[in-house]
Coordinates of C-alpha atoms and ligand atoms in Angstrom, one line a residue:
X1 CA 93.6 167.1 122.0
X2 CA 96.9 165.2 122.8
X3 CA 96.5 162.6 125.2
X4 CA 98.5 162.2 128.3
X5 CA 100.6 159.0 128.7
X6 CA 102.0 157.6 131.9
X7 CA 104.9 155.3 131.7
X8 CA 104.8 153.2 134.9
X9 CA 107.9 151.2 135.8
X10 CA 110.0 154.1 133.8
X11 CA 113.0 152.9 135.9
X12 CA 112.9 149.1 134.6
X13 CA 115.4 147.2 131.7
X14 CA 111.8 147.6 129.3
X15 CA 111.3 150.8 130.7
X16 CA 114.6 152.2 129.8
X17 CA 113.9 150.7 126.3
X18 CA 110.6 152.2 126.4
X19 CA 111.8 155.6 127.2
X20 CA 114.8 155.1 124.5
X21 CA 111.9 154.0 122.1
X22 CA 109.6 157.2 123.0
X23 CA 113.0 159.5 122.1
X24 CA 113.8 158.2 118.3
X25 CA 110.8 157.0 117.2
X26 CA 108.7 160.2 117.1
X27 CA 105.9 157.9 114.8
X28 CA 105.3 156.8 117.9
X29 CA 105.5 159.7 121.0
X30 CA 104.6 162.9 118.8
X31 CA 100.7 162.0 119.6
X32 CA 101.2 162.7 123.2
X33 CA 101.2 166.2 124.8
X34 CA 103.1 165.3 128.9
X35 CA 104.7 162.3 129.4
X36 CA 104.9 161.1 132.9
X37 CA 107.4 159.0 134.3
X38 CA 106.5 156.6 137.4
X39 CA 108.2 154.1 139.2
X40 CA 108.3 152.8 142.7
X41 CA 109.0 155.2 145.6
X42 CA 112.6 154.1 146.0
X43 CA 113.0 155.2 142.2
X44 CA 111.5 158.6 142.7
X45 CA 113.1 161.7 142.5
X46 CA 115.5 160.8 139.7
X47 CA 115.9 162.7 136.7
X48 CA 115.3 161.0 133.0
X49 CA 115.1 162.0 130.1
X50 CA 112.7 161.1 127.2
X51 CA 112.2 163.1 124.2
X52 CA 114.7 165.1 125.2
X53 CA 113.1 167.2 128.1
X54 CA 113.6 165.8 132.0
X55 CA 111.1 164.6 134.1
X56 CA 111.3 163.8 137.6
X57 CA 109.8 160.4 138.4
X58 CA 106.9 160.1 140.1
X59 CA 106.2 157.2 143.1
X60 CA 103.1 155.2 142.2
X61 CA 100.4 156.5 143.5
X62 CA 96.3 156.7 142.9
X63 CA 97.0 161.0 142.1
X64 CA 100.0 160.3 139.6
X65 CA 96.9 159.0 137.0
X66 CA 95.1 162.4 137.4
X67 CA 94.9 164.0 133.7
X68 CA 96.2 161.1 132.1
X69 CA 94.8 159.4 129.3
X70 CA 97.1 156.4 128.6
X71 CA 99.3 154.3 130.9
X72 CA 101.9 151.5 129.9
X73 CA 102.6 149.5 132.6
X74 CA 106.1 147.9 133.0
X75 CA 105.9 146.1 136.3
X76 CA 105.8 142.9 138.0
X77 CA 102.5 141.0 137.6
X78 CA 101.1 141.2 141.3
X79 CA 102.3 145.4 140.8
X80 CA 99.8 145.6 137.9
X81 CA 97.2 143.4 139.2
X82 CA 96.8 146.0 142.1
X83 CA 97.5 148.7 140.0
X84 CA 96.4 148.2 136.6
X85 CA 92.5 148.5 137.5
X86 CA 92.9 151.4 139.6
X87 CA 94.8 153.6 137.1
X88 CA 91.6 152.0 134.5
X89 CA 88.8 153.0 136.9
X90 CA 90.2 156.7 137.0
X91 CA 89.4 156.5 133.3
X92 CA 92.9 155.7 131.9
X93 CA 93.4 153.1 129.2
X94 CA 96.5 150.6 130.3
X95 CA 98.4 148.7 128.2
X96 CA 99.8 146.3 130.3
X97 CA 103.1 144.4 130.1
X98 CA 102.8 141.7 133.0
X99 CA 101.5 138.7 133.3
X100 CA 98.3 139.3 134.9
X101 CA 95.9 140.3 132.7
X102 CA 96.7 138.3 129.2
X103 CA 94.6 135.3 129.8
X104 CA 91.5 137.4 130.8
X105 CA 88.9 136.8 128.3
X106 CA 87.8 140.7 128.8
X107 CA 91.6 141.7 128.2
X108 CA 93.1 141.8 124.4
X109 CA 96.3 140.3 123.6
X110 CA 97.4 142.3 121.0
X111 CA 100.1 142.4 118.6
X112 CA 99.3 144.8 116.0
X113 CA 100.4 142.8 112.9
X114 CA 98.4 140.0 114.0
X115 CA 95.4 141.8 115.7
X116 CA 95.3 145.1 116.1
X117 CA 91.2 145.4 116.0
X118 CA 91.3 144.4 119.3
X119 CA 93.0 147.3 120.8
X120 CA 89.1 148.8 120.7
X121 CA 87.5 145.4 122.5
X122 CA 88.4 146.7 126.3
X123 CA 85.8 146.1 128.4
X124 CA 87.8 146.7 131.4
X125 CA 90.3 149.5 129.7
X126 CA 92.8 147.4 129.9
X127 CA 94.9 146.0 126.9
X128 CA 97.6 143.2 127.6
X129 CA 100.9 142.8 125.8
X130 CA 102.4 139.2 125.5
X131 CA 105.4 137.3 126.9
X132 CA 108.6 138.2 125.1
X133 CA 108.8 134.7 124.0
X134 CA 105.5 134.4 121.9
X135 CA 105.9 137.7 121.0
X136 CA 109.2 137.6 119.0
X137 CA 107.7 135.4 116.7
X138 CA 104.5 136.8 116.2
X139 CA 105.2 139.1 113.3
X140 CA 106.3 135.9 111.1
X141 CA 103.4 133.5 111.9
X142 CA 100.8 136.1 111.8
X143 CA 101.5 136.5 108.2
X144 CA 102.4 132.9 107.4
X145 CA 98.9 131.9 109.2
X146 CA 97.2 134.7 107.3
X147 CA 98.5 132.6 104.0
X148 CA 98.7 129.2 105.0
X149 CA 96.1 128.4 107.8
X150 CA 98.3 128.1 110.8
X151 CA 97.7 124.3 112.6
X152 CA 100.7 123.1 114.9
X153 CA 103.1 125.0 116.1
X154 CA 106.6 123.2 117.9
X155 CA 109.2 125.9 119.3
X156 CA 112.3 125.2 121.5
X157 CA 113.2 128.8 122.6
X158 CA 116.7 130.4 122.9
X159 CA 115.8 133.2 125.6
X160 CA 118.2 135.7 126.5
X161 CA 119.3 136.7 130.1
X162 CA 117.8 140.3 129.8
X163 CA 113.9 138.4 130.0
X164 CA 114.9 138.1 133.6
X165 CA 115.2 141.9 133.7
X166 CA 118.4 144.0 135.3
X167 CA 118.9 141.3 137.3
X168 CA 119.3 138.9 134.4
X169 CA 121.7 141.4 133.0
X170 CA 124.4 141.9 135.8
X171 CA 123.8 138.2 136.7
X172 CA 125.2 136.9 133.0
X173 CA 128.2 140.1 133.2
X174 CA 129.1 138.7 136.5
X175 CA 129.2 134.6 135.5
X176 CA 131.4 135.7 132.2
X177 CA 133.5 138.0 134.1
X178 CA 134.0 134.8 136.5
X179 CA 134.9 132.5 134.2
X180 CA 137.0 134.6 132.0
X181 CA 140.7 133.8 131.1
X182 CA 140.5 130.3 132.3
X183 CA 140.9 128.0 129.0
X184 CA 140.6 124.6 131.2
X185 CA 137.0 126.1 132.2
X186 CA 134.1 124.0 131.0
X187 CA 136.1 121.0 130.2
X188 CA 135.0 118.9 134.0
X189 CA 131.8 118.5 134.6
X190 CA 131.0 120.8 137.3
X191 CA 133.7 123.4 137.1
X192 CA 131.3 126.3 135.6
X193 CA 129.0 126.0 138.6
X194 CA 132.0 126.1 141.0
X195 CA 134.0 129.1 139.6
X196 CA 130.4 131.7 139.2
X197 CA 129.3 133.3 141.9
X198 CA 126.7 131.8 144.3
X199 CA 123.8 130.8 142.8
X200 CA 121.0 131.3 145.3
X201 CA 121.9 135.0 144.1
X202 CA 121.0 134.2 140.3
X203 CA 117.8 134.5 139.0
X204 CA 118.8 131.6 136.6
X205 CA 118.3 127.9 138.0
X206 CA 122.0 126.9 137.0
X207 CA 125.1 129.0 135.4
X208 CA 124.3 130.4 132.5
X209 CA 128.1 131.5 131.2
X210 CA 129.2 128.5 129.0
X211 CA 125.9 126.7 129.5
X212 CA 122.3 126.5 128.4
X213 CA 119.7 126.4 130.9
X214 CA 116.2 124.4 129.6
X215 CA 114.7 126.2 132.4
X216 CA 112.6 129.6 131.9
X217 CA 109.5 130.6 134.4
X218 CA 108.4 128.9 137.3
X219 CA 107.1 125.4 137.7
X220 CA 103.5 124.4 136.6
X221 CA 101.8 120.6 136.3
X222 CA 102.8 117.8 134.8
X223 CA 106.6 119.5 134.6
X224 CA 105.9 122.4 132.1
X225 CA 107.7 125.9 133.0
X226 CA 105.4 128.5 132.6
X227 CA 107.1 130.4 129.7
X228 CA 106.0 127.1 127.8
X229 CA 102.4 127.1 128.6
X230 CA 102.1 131.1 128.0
X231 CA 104.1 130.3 124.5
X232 CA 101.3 127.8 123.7
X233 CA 97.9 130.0 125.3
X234 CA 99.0 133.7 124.2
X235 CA 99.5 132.2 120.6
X236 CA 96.2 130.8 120.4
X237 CA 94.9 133.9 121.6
X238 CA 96.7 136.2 119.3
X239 CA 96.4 134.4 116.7
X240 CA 92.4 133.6 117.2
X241 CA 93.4 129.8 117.4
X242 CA 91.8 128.3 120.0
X243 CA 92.7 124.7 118.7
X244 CA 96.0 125.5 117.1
X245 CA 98.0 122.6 118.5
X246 CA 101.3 124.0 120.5
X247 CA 104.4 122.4 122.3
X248 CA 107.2 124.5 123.3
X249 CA 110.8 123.9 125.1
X250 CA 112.1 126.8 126.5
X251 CA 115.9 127.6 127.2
X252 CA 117.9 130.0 128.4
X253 CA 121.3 131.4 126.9
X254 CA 124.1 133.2 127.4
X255 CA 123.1 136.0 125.3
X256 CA 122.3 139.4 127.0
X257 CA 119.3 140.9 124.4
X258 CA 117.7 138.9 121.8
X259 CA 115.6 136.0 121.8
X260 CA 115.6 133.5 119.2
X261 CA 113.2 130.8 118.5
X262 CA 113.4 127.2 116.2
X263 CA 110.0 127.0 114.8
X264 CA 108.4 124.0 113.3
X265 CA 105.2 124.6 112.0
X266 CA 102.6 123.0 110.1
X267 CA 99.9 124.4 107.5
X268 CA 96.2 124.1 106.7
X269 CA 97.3 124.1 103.0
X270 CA 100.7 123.9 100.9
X271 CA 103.2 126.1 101.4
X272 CA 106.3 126.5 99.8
X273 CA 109.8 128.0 100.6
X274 CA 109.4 130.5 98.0
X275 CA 106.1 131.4 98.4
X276 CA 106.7 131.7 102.3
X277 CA 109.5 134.3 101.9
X278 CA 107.6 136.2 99.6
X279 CA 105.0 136.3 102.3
X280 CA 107.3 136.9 105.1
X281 CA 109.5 139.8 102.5
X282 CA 106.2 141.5 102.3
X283 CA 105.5 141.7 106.0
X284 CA 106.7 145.5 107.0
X285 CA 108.3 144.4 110.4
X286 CA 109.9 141.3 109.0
X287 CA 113.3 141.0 107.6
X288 CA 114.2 138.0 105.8
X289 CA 117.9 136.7 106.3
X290 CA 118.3 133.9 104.4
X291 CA 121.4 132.4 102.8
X292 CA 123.5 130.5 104.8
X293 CA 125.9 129.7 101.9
X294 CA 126.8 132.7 102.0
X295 CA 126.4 133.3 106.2
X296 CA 123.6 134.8 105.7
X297 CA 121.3 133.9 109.0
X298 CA 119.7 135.9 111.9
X299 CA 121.7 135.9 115.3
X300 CA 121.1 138.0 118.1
X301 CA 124.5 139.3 118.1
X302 CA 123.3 141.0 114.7
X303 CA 120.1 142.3 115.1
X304 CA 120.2 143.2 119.4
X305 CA 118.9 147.0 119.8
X306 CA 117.0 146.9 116.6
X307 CA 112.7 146.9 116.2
X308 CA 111.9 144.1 113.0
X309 CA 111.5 140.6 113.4
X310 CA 114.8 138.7 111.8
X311 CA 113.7 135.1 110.0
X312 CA 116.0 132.2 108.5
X313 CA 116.7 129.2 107.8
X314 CA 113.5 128.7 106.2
X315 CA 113.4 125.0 104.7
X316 CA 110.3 122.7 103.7
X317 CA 110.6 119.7 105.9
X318 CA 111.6 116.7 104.6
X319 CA 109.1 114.1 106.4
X320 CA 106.6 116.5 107.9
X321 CA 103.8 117.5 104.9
X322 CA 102.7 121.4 104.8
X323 CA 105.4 122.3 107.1
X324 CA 108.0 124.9 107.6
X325 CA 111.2 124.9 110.2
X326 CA 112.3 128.7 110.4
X327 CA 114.9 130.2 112.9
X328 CA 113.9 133.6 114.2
X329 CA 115.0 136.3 116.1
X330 CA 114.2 139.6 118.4
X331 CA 115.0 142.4 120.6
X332 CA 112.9 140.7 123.5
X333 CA 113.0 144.2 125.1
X334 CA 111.8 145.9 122.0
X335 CA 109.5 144.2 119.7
X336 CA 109.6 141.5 122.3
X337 CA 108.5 144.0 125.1
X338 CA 108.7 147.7 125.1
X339 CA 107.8 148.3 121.1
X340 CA 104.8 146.4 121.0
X341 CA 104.1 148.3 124.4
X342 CA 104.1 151.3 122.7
X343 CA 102.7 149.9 119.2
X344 CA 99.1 149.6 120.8
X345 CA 99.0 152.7 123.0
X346 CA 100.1 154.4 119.6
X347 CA 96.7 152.9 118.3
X348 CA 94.9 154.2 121.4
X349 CA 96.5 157.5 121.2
X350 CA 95.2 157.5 117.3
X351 CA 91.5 157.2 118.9
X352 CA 92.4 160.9 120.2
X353 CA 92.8 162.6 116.7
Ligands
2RA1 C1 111.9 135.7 130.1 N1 109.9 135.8 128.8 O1 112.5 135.7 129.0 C2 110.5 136.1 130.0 C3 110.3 137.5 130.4 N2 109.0 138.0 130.3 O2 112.3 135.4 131.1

């Protein structure tokens, strides 16, 4: 039989992905017989279309999980909180894109090509997907810890405006738009912030055209944002680290889709450049750019709207023993969100055959 799926903030910047993602990549939609589209009520009633057929949205409600087997959830964290465990207690398996579930100890974190035996270890039918952040560099340090023995991981993050969703979006559109055609802008300290549009409208803390913002998440103890403190926990748990040693910066830039991270990380046992490329050329969702005398490097520019993993830049550090610095990039909305999203419930839907 081919399960049902449910996709639950259909409406959303990752649900519009997700939708775009469930057209062209029939590996993973052709399991699923309906596809139901959901969203909140002021979203229902429009028309979308996903693998080519239209489908009226549904408003989230306790009925729209009737008949269906698998739902990804797209929403706001205190949206799946309330809804996740319903849709799960009318026997529907959620994969589950917020925040509220990834630290549960009965909830996997899964990215499959790091763990993807714990899309079967769901004691509450729930399955969580991680922060863009950790994810997009998931892909290259599960393999390189699979080789190496993963022990200390330092990132400083390069997060793109589309992790703040829509808003994010038209928010970075609107600041370049306002500082456009000005050549004496960004020259006084000051001037950016004066010439964008209110900022009690943004959901960034400061302008984000002609800047960079080392502010991502809200504020937690000790002055940590929590996009830091998820980059260090989720990677632990992905990765079946609980000790792995962690600090992370994270930034925001004027880039629209793509997050990119510097990574400086440090082995069990020695590793070289050569050997680590040959590790990270053999990983299937990795792409290895990697010749910057000849420009060869990843840039979100380059790889935006596309599914691997990009890494460069890969050099043995100089005073650090064991260790590798790397530069890598992804689509935070697809590997980084959406494609991992739909990765696992492919898995699930597998469990159907
Ligand atoms: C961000 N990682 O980039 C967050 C979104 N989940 O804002």
């Amino acid at each position: 039989r081919k399960p049902t799926l449910a996709v639950v903030g259909a409406t959303g910047a990752v649900g519009t992905v997700m939708l775009d993602i469930l057209t062209n990549r029939p590996d993973l939609s052709a399991a699923y017989g309906e596809i139901r589209l959901v969203a909140s009520p002021r979203s229902a009633g429009k028309v979308l279309s996903v693998r080519g057929e239209d489908v009226v949205v549904q408003a989230l409600a306790p009925e729209v999980f009737d008949g269906v087997d698998i739902a990804m959830f797209d929403v706001p964290d205190e949206v799946s909180a309330e809804w996740a465990p319903i849709a799960a207690s009318r026997g529907v398996v959620v994969v589950d894109n917020s925040g509220a579930f990834r630290m549960d100890p009965d909830v996997p974190l899964v990215v499959p090509e790091c763990n993807a035996e714990q899309v079967r270890n769901r004691p509450k039918g729930i399955i969580a997907n991680p922060n863009c952040t950790t994810l997009s560099m998931m892909a290259v340090m599960g393999a390189l810890h699979r080789e190496y023995g993963l022990r200390e991981l330092v990132v400083a993050s390069y997060q793109a405006a589309s992790g703040a969703g829509a808003a994010g979006i038209t928010r970075l559109y609107d600041e370049l738009q306002a500082v456009a055609g000005d050549r004496s802008i960004g020259t006084v300290a000051g001037d950016v912030r004066k010439a964008v549009p209110d900022l009690a409208d943004s959901p960034f803390p400061a302008p984000l055209a002609l800047n960079v913002v080392p502010w991502a998440g809200s504020l937690k103890e000790d002055g940590w944002s929590s996009e830091e403190l998820k980059v260090r926990n989720e990677s632990r748990k992905i990765l079946g680290i609980p000790d792995l040693k962690v600090s992370a910066t994270c930034v925001r830039v004027p880039v629209v889709t793509t997050h990119s991270l510097a990574i400086h990380a440090t082995f069990e046992r020695e590793v070289t450049v050569e050997g680590a490329r040959e590790v990270l050329e053999a990983a299937p969702t990795v792409v290895v750019l990697d010749d910057p005398a000849s420009r060869v490097f990843p840039t979100p520019a380059d790889v935006v709207g596309t599914d691997p993993t990009y890494v460069g830049r890969i050099r043995q550090a100089l005073d650090f023993p064991n260790t590798l610095e790397l530069f890598v990039c992804g689509d935070n909305l697809r590997k980084g969100a959406a494609l991992n999203t739909a990765e696992i419930a492919a898995l699930v839907a597998a469990e159907f055959n």
